[in-house]
Coordinates of C-alpha atoms and ligand atoms in Angstrom, one line a residue:
M1 CA 95.1 51.9 85.0
T2 CA 92.8 51.7 81.7
E3 CA 90.6 54.3 80.4
K4 CA 87.3 52.8 81.6
K5 CA 87.5 52.9 84.9
Q6 CA 86.7 55.6 87.5
Y7 CA 89.8 56.3 89.3
G8 CA 89.5 59.4 92.2
F9 CA 91.0 62.5 91.9
T10 CA 94.3 61.9 92.8
T11 CA 95.0 58.3 91.3
T12 CA 93.6 59.9 88.3
I13 CA 96.4 62.4 87.9
L14 CA 99.1 60.7 89.4
H15 CA 99.0 57.5 86.7
S16 CA 97.8 59.6 83.8
D17 CA 101.2 60.0 82.1
R18 CA 101.3 56.4 81.8
Q19 CA 98.1 56.0 79.8
K20 CA 100.7 56.9 76.7
P21 CA 103.9 54.8 76.1
I22 CA 106.8 56.9 77.9
E23 CA 110.4 56.9 76.9
H24 CA 112.5 53.9 78.4
G25 CA 109.4 53.4 80.8
S26 CA 110.7 56.9 82.6
L27 CA 107.7 57.3 86.2
H28 CA 107.3 60.5 85.3
K29 CA 106.9 63.0 81.9
P30 CA 110.3 63.3 80.6
I31 CA 111.5 67.3 80.1
H32 CA 111.6 67.7 76.0
T33 CA 113.3 70.9 75.5
S34 CA 113.5 70.3 72.1
V35 CA 112.4 73.2 70.3
T36 CA 111.8 71.2 67.1
F37 CA 111.1 68.0 65.8
G38 CA 112.4 66.4 62.9
Y39 CA 111.1 63.4 60.6
N40 CA 113.3 60.9 58.7
D41 CA 110.7 61.7 55.5
A42 CA 109.9 64.9 54.5
R43 CA 106.3 63.7 53.5
E44 CA 105.2 62.8 57.1
L45 CA 106.6 66.4 57.7
A46 CA 104.3 67.5 55.2
S47 CA 101.2 65.8 56.8
V48 CA 101.8 66.7 60.4
F49 CA 101.7 70.4 58.6
Q50 CA 98.3 69.3 56.9
G51 CA 96.9 68.0 60.2
K52 CA 96.8 64.5 58.4
Q53 CA 98.6 63.0 61.4
P54 CA 99.2 63.9 64.7
G55 CA 102.8 65.0 65.4
Y56 CA 105.0 67.9 67.1
R57 CA 106.7 70.4 64.4
Y58 CA 107.6 73.5 67.0
G59 CA 107.6 74.5 70.3
R60 CA 105.7 77.0 70.1
Q61 CA 102.4 75.4 68.6
G62 CA 103.0 71.9 71.3
N63 CA 105.6 70.3 72.9
P64 CA 105.7 66.3 74.1
T65 CA 106.1 67.7 77.7
V66 CA 103.2 70.5 77.6
S67 CA 100.9 67.9 76.3
A68 CA 101.5 65.3 79.2
L69 CA 100.3 68.3 81.8
E70 CA 97.2 69.6 79.0
D71 CA 96.3 66.1 79.5
K72 CA 96.4 65.9 83.5
V73 CA 94.7 69.5 83.3
N74 CA 92.0 68.3 81.4
R75 CA 91.1 64.7 83.4
M76 CA 91.2 67.0 86.4
E77 CA 88.3 69.6 84.7
D78 CA 86.8 66.4 83.5
G79 CA 87.1 68.2 79.7
Q80 CA 87.3 67.3 76.4
S81 CA 90.6 69.2 75.3
T82 CA 92.7 71.8 76.7
I83 CA 96.0 74.3 75.8
C84 CA 98.4 75.3 78.1
F85 CA 99.7 79.0 78.1
A86 CA 102.9 80.8 79.3
T87 CA 100.9 82.2 82.1
G88 CA 97.0 82.6 83.8
M89 CA 96.3 85.8 82.1
A90 CA 97.8 84.7 78.4
A91 CA 94.7 82.2 78.9
I92 CA 92.4 84.6 79.5
A93 CA 93.4 87.2 76.7
A94 CA 93.4 84.2 74.5
L95 CA 89.9 84.2 74.4
T96 CA 89.7 87.6 73.4
Q97 CA 92.4 87.4 70.6
A98 CA 91.0 84.2 68.9
L99 CA 86.6 84.1 69.4
L100 CA 86.4 87.7 69.6
R101 CA 86.1 90.6 66.6
E102 CA 84.8 94.1 66.0
G103 CA 81.2 94.7 67.3
D104 CA 81.1 92.0 69.7
H105 CA 80.1 92.2 72.9
V106 CA 81.0 90.6 76.7
V107 CA 79.3 90.7 79.9
S108 CA 81.9 89.9 82.6
S109 CA 81.4 89.8 86.1
S110 CA 82.8 93.0 87.9
F111 CA 83.7 91.0 90.5
L112 CA 87.3 90.7 89.0
F113 CA 91.1 89.7 89.1
G114 CA 92.8 92.9 88.8
N115 CA 94.6 92.2 85.9
T116 CA 91.3 90.6 84.1
N117 CA 89.4 93.6 85.0
S118 CA 92.5 95.5 83.4
L119 CA 92.4 93.5 80.2
W120 CA 88.4 94.2 79.4
Q121 CA 89.4 97.5 79.8
T122 CA 91.9 97.5 77.3
I123 CA 89.9 95.6 75.0
N124 CA 86.7 98.0 75.6
G125 CA 88.5 100.8 73.9
Q126 CA 89.2 97.7 70.5
G127 CA 85.6 97.8 69.1
I128 CA 84.7 95.5 71.2
K129 CA 82.1 96.5 74.3
V130 CA 82.5 94.7 77.7
D131 CA 79.8 95.6 80.0
F132 CA 80.7 94.6 83.8
V133 CA 77.8 93.0 86.1
D134 CA 77.5 92.2 89.8
A135 CA 77.4 88.6 88.8
T136 CA 76.0 87.4 91.9
N137 CA 72.5 87.7 90.2
V138 CA 71.6 86.0 86.7
A139 CA 69.2 88.6 86.6
N140 CA 72.0 91.3 86.5
V141 CA 73.5 89.1 83.6
E142 CA 70.6 88.7 81.4
A143 CA 69.2 92.1 81.3
A144 CA 72.9 93.6 79.9
L145 CA 73.2 90.7 77.3
T146 CA 72.3 92.0 73.6
P147 CA 72.1 89.9 70.2
A148 CA 76.2 90.7 70.5
T149 CA 76.8 89.0 72.6
R150 CA 79.7 86.3 71.9
I151 CA 80.6 85.5 76.0
V152 CA 79.9 85.6 79.7
F153 CA 83.3 85.8 81.7
V154 CA 82.6 84.7 85.8
E155 CA 85.2 83.8 88.8
T156 CA 83.6 81.1 90.4
I157 CA 85.3 82.6 94.3
A158 CA 86.4 86.2 93.5
N159 CA 89.3 88.0 94.4
P160 CA 89.7 89.1 97.1
R161 CA 86.0 89.5 98.0
T162 CA 84.8 86.2 97.9
Q163 CA 81.4 86.8 95.8
I164 CA 80.2 83.7 93.9
A165 CA 78.7 83.9 90.7
D166 CA 75.3 82.6 90.1
L167 CA 76.9 79.6 88.7
A168 CA 74.6 77.2 87.3
R169 CA 71.4 79.8 86.6
I170 CA 74.1 81.7 84.3
G171 CA 75.7 78.4 83.2
A172 CA 71.3 77.7 81.9
L173 CA 71.3 81.1 80.7
C174 CA 74.3 81.4 78.1
R175 CA 72.9 77.3 76.7
A176 CA 69.4 79.2 76.0
R177 CA 71.2 81.7 74.4
G178 CA 74.0 79.9 72.6
I179 CA 76.6 82.1 74.3
V180 CA 80.1 81.3 75.1
Y181 CA 80.0 80.9 79.2
V182 CA 83.8 81.5 80.4
V183 CA 84.5 80.1 83.7
D184 CA 87.6 81.3 85.6
N185 CA 87.9 78.3 88.3
T186 CA 91.8 79.8 89.3
M187 CA 90.3 79.9 92.9
T188 CA 88.3 77.2 93.0
S189 CA 90.6 74.5 91.1
P190 CA 89.3 71.5 89.3
Y191 CA 89.5 70.1 92.8
L192 CA 86.8 72.1 94.5
F193 CA 84.9 72.2 91.5
R194 CA 84.6 71.5 88.0
P195 CA 82.4 74.5 85.9
K196 CA 81.5 71.3 83.7
T197 CA 79.0 70.6 85.9
V198 CA 77.0 73.7 85.7
G199 CA 77.3 74.0 81.7
A200 CA 80.8 75.9 81.6
S201 CA 82.0 76.1 77.8
L202 CA 85.5 77.0 78.7
V203 CA 87.5 76.7 82.0
V204 CA 90.2 78.8 82.7
N205 CA 92.9 77.9 85.5
A206 CA 96.2 80.0 86.3
L207 CA 98.4 77.1 87.2
T208 CA 100.2 79.2 88.5
K209 CA 98.4 78.7 91.7
S210 CA 96.8 76.0 93.3
I211 CA 97.2 73.7 90.7
S212 CA 101.4 74.1 91.1
G213 CA 101.1 74.9 94.0
H214 CA 104.8 76.0 95.2
G215 CA 105.3 79.5 93.3
H216 CA 108.3 78.0 91.2
A217 CA 106.4 78.6 88.0
L218 CA 103.6 80.0 86.0
G219 CA 101.3 78.8 84.0
G220 CA 97.4 79.2 82.3
S221 CA 95.4 76.5 80.8
L222 CA 92.1 76.9 79.0
T223 CA 90.0 73.8 79.0
D224 CA 87.0 73.2 76.6
T225 CA 84.1 70.9 78.6
G226 CA 82.8 70.2 75.4
E227 CA 79.6 71.6 76.3
Y228 CA 79.5 74.6 73.4
D229 CA 78.1 74.0 70.5
W230 CA 80.8 75.3 68.1
S231 CA 79.1 75.4 65.1
A232 CA 76.4 77.5 66.6
Y233 CA 79.4 80.3 67.1
P234 CA 79.5 83.0 64.2
N235 CA 83.2 83.3 64.6
I236 CA 84.9 80.1 63.4
Y237 CA 87.1 80.8 60.3
E238 CA 86.8 78.9 57.3
N239 CA 90.0 77.2 57.7
Y240 CA 89.1 75.8 61.0
K241 CA 85.7 73.9 60.2
K242 CA 87.9 71.0 59.6
G243 CA 86.6 67.9 61.4
A244 CA 83.8 67.6 63.8
P245 CA 82.6 70.8 65.7
A246 CA 83.6 70.1 68.6
Q247 CA 87.2 70.6 68.0
W248 CA 86.2 74.1 66.2
G249 CA 86.5 76.6 68.9
M250 CA 90.1 74.9 70.4
T251 CA 91.5 74.9 66.8
Q252 CA 90.5 78.3 66.3
I253 CA 92.0 78.9 70.2
R254 CA 95.7 77.0 69.7
A255 CA 96.2 78.5 65.7
K256 CA 95.1 82.1 66.3
A257 CA 95.9 82.8 69.9
L258 CA 98.8 80.4 71.0
R259 CA 100.5 80.1 67.9
D260 CA 100.1 84.2 67.1
F261 CA 100.4 85.8 69.7
G262 CA 103.4 83.1 71.1
A263 CA 103.0 82.8 75.0
S264 CA 103.4 79.3 75.4
L265 CA 104.4 77.3 77.9
G266 CA 107.7 76.3 78.5
P267 CA 108.9 73.0 79.3
E268 CA 110.7 73.4 82.6
A269 CA 107.8 75.7 83.9
T270 CA 105.6 72.5 82.0
H271 CA 107.3 70.1 84.7
H272 CA 107.3 72.1 87.9
I273 CA 103.6 72.6 87.6
A274 CA 103.3 68.5 86.8
V275 CA 105.0 67.9 90.0
G276 CA 103.1 70.3 92.1
A277 CA 99.5 69.3 90.2
E278 CA 100.4 65.4 91.8
T279 CA 99.5 67.3 95.9
I280 CA 96.4 68.8 95.0
A281 CA 94.1 67.6 97.1
L282 CA 96.4 66.9 99.9
R283 CA 97.4 70.6 99.8
L284 CA 94.0 72.0 99.3
D285 CA 92.3 69.9 102.5
R286 CA 94.9 71.2 104.9
E287 CA 94.8 74.8 103.0
C288 CA 90.8 74.8 103.0
A289 CA 90.5 73.3 106.9
S290 CA 93.1 75.8 108.4
A291 CA 91.1 78.6 106.6
L292 CA 87.9 78.3 107.8
A293 CA 89.5 77.6 111.0
I294 CA 91.3 81.3 111.3
A295 CA 88.5 82.9 109.5
H296 CA 85.7 81.8 112.3
M297 CA 88.4 82.7 114.7
L298 CA 88.4 86.5 113.3
E299 CA 85.3 86.9 113.0
A300 CA 84.4 86.2 116.8
D301 CA 87.0 88.5 117.5
P302 CA 86.2 92.4 118.5
R303 CA 88.9 93.8 116.8
V304 CA 88.0 92.6 113.5
A305 CA 85.2 94.5 111.6
A306 CA 84.8 91.8 108.6
V307 CA 85.8 88.4 107.1
H308 CA 84.5 87.4 103.7
Y309 CA 85.0 83.8 103.3
P310 CA 82.7 81.1 101.3
G311 CA 82.7 78.9 104.3
L312 CA 81.5 81.9 107.2
E313 CA 77.1 81.1 107.7
S314 CA 77.5 85.3 107.5
H315 CA 78.9 85.1 103.8
P316 CA 75.9 85.8 101.5
Q317 CA 76.6 82.6 98.9
H318 CA 77.6 80.2 101.8
A319 CA 74.7 77.7 101.3
L320 CA 75.7 77.9 97.1
A321 CA 78.9 77.6 98.6
K322 CA 78.1 74.9 100.1
D323 CA 76.2 72.9 97.5
L324 CA 78.5 73.4 94.4
F325 CA 82.2 72.9 95.9
R326 CA 83.5 70.1 98.0
A327 CA 85.4 73.1 100.6
Y328 CA 85.2 76.3 100.7
G329 CA 89.1 77.3 99.6
S330 CA 91.9 79.1 100.9
L331 CA 91.6 82.3 100.5
F332 CA 90.0 84.6 102.4
S333 CA 89.6 88.5 103.0
F334 CA 89.5 90.7 106.4
E335 CA 89.0 93.9 107.3
L336 CA 89.8 95.7 111.0
H337 CA 88.8 97.7 113.3
D338 CA 89.8 101.8 112.9
G339 CA 92.4 101.8 115.4
I340 CA 94.6 99.0 113.7
D341 CA 96.7 100.2 111.1
C342 CA 96.4 97.4 108.5
F343 CA 100.4 97.6 107.8
D344 CA 101.3 97.6 111.5
Y345 CA 99.1 94.1 111.8
L346 CA 100.5 92.8 108.4
N347 CA 104.3 94.1 110.0
R348 CA 103.2 91.6 113.6
L349 CA 102.7 88.3 111.9
K350 CA 105.4 86.2 111.6
L351 CA 104.4 83.1 109.4
G352 CA 102.3 85.5 107.1
V353 CA 104.4 86.6 104.6
S354 CA 103.7 90.3 103.0
A355 CA 103.5 89.3 99.2
S356 CA 101.6 88.8 96.0
N357 CA 100.4 85.4 94.5
L358 CA 98.0 83.3 96.2
G359 CA 97.7 79.3 95.9
D360 CA 101.8 78.8 97.5
T361 CA 102.6 76.1 100.0
R362 CA 103.1 79.1 102.5
T363 CA 100.5 81.7 104.2
L364 CA 100.4 84.9 101.8
V365 CA 99.0 87.9 103.0
I366 CA 98.7 91.4 101.6
P367 CA 96.7 94.9 102.1
V368 CA 94.7 94.5 98.6
A369 CA 94.0 98.8 98.1
H370 CA 97.5 99.4 98.5
T371 CA 99.1 97.4 96.4
I372 CA 96.9 95.0 94.1
F373 CA 93.9 96.8 93.4
F374 CA 95.9 100.1 94.0
E375 CA 95.9 101.1 90.2
M376 CA 92.0 101.1 89.7
G377 CA 91.2 103.7 92.3
A378 CA 89.4 104.7 95.0
E379 CA 86.2 104.5 93.3
R380 CA 86.4 101.8 91.4
R381 CA 87.5 100.1 94.2
A382 CA 85.0 101.0 96.6
A383 CA 82.2 99.6 93.5
M384 CA 83.8 96.1 94.0
G385 CA 83.2 96.5 97.8
I386 CA 87.2 96.6 98.7
A387 CA 87.8 98.3 102.3
E388 CA 91.1 100.7 102.1
S389 CA 92.0 98.2 105.2
L390 CA 91.1 95.1 103.4
I391 CA 94.0 92.5 103.9
R392 CA 93.7 89.3 102.1
V393 CA 95.0 85.8 102.9
S394 CA 95.8 83.2 100.9
V395 CA 96.7 80.2 103.6
G396 CA 99.1 77.8 103.5
I397 CA 100.2 74.2 104.4
E398 CA 101.9 75.4 107.6
D399 CA 100.4 73.3 110.9
T400 CA 96.8 75.1 111.4
A401 CA 97.9 75.2 115.2
D402 CA 100.8 77.8 114.0
L403 CA 98.4 80.2 112.0
L404 CA 96.1 80.2 114.6
A405 CA 98.6 81.5 116.9
D406 CA 100.1 84.1 114.6
F407 CA 96.8 85.8 113.2
A408 CA 96.0 85.8 117.3
Q409 CA 99.0 86.9 118.4
A410 CA 99.1 90.0 116.1
L411 CA 95.9 91.4 117.2
D412 CA 96.9 91.4 120.9
A413 CA 100.3 93.2 120.0
Ligands
LIG501 C1 96.5 84.9 89.3 C2 95.2 84.6 88.7 C3 95.2 84.5 87.1 C4 95.9 84.8 86.7 O1 96.9 84.1 85.7 P1 98.8 84.1 86.1 O2 99.6 83.0 85.8 O3 99.3 85.4 87.1 O4 98.8 85.1 84.7 C5 93.4 84.8 86.7 N1 92.4 84.3 87.5 C6 93.0 84.4 88.8 C7 91.3 84.4 89.6 C8 93.8 84.5 89.5 O5 94.1 84.5 90.9

């Protein structure tokens, strides 16, 4: 395949490794475990260190196996460049480490992955102010902006209540104000949605989830879409204002966050993620279809109090999801009527496994308020719309009919 021809999503990622010469014609990118890389000419080593020629020097900053995955994720997101990290949280933390300084301001969606919420609370006490807003309406984001706002942070579909941020309007607002717009695309994945299309500057993916898909490896990534003009960003150090301004942001993130904080993705984990990534389209087609079928079934059942899934017409942002996303995702949540204990219900499921994580090949279920959102307390849970009986379901690739039967029989018992 040539660079110019536009292939479909899966064709592109399957053949991405072959865009560059691979050792011995190996069909898959090999796992390079060497921590360091030697040069016969010491002057070459110096050139690599000084950024005058490309090359690897030490595994924390770069590794050929990891570079191949960065390239794959970059193609998925139609990005300009991508950096991988040890986990999704490490990718998000990199934003705070590399891009924010004392006195800066961040506006974040209040509907957030629990640990991201916790991270912003920490940053809030370190000389940076973070304000949380209901990002389903751009007016709330706009009202929170100050002259010190550097970053607006949202998730595409929020976990676990599935609220959808006002993605395109927030993108237009950030562009007009010169603010870095960060979109956590984990819940949609680049197969269902490309945040670049709504003007995102940086895209976060927890590779641990749908991109890897099998639950055998942790990883995260940041993709620069090329939409942001880094020459307008006040926090770029003189050192990193080298070459085209389009590169400045990622140059600083690679040095100040990846290199200095050291949350690098290891080559073995990288390999597992790259293998999983090849089948993301096949998995998500099945998972999204099953999620829609189960959500419809539960919504029609009088014993179920509420179902939260963007694919349902009752969802407040259903039209937006239909407009922006290829499908509605593999995750939904629901509340049982009083009188049905959520723990009893979960224990009656035969296929749904009570476990944290999402985007796995197996269907995973979790009582949200008692686990992943326990630490934040009842008050903040209520503010985020998390009912005490809320059950989150991450739909796997099991046969749809088997899942429908399982979720139904657990209600009957
Ligand atoms: C899981 C998740 C993360 C964090 O990823 P890890 O690899 O677990 O650190 C971040 N954002 C969202 C939306 C997630 O679901």
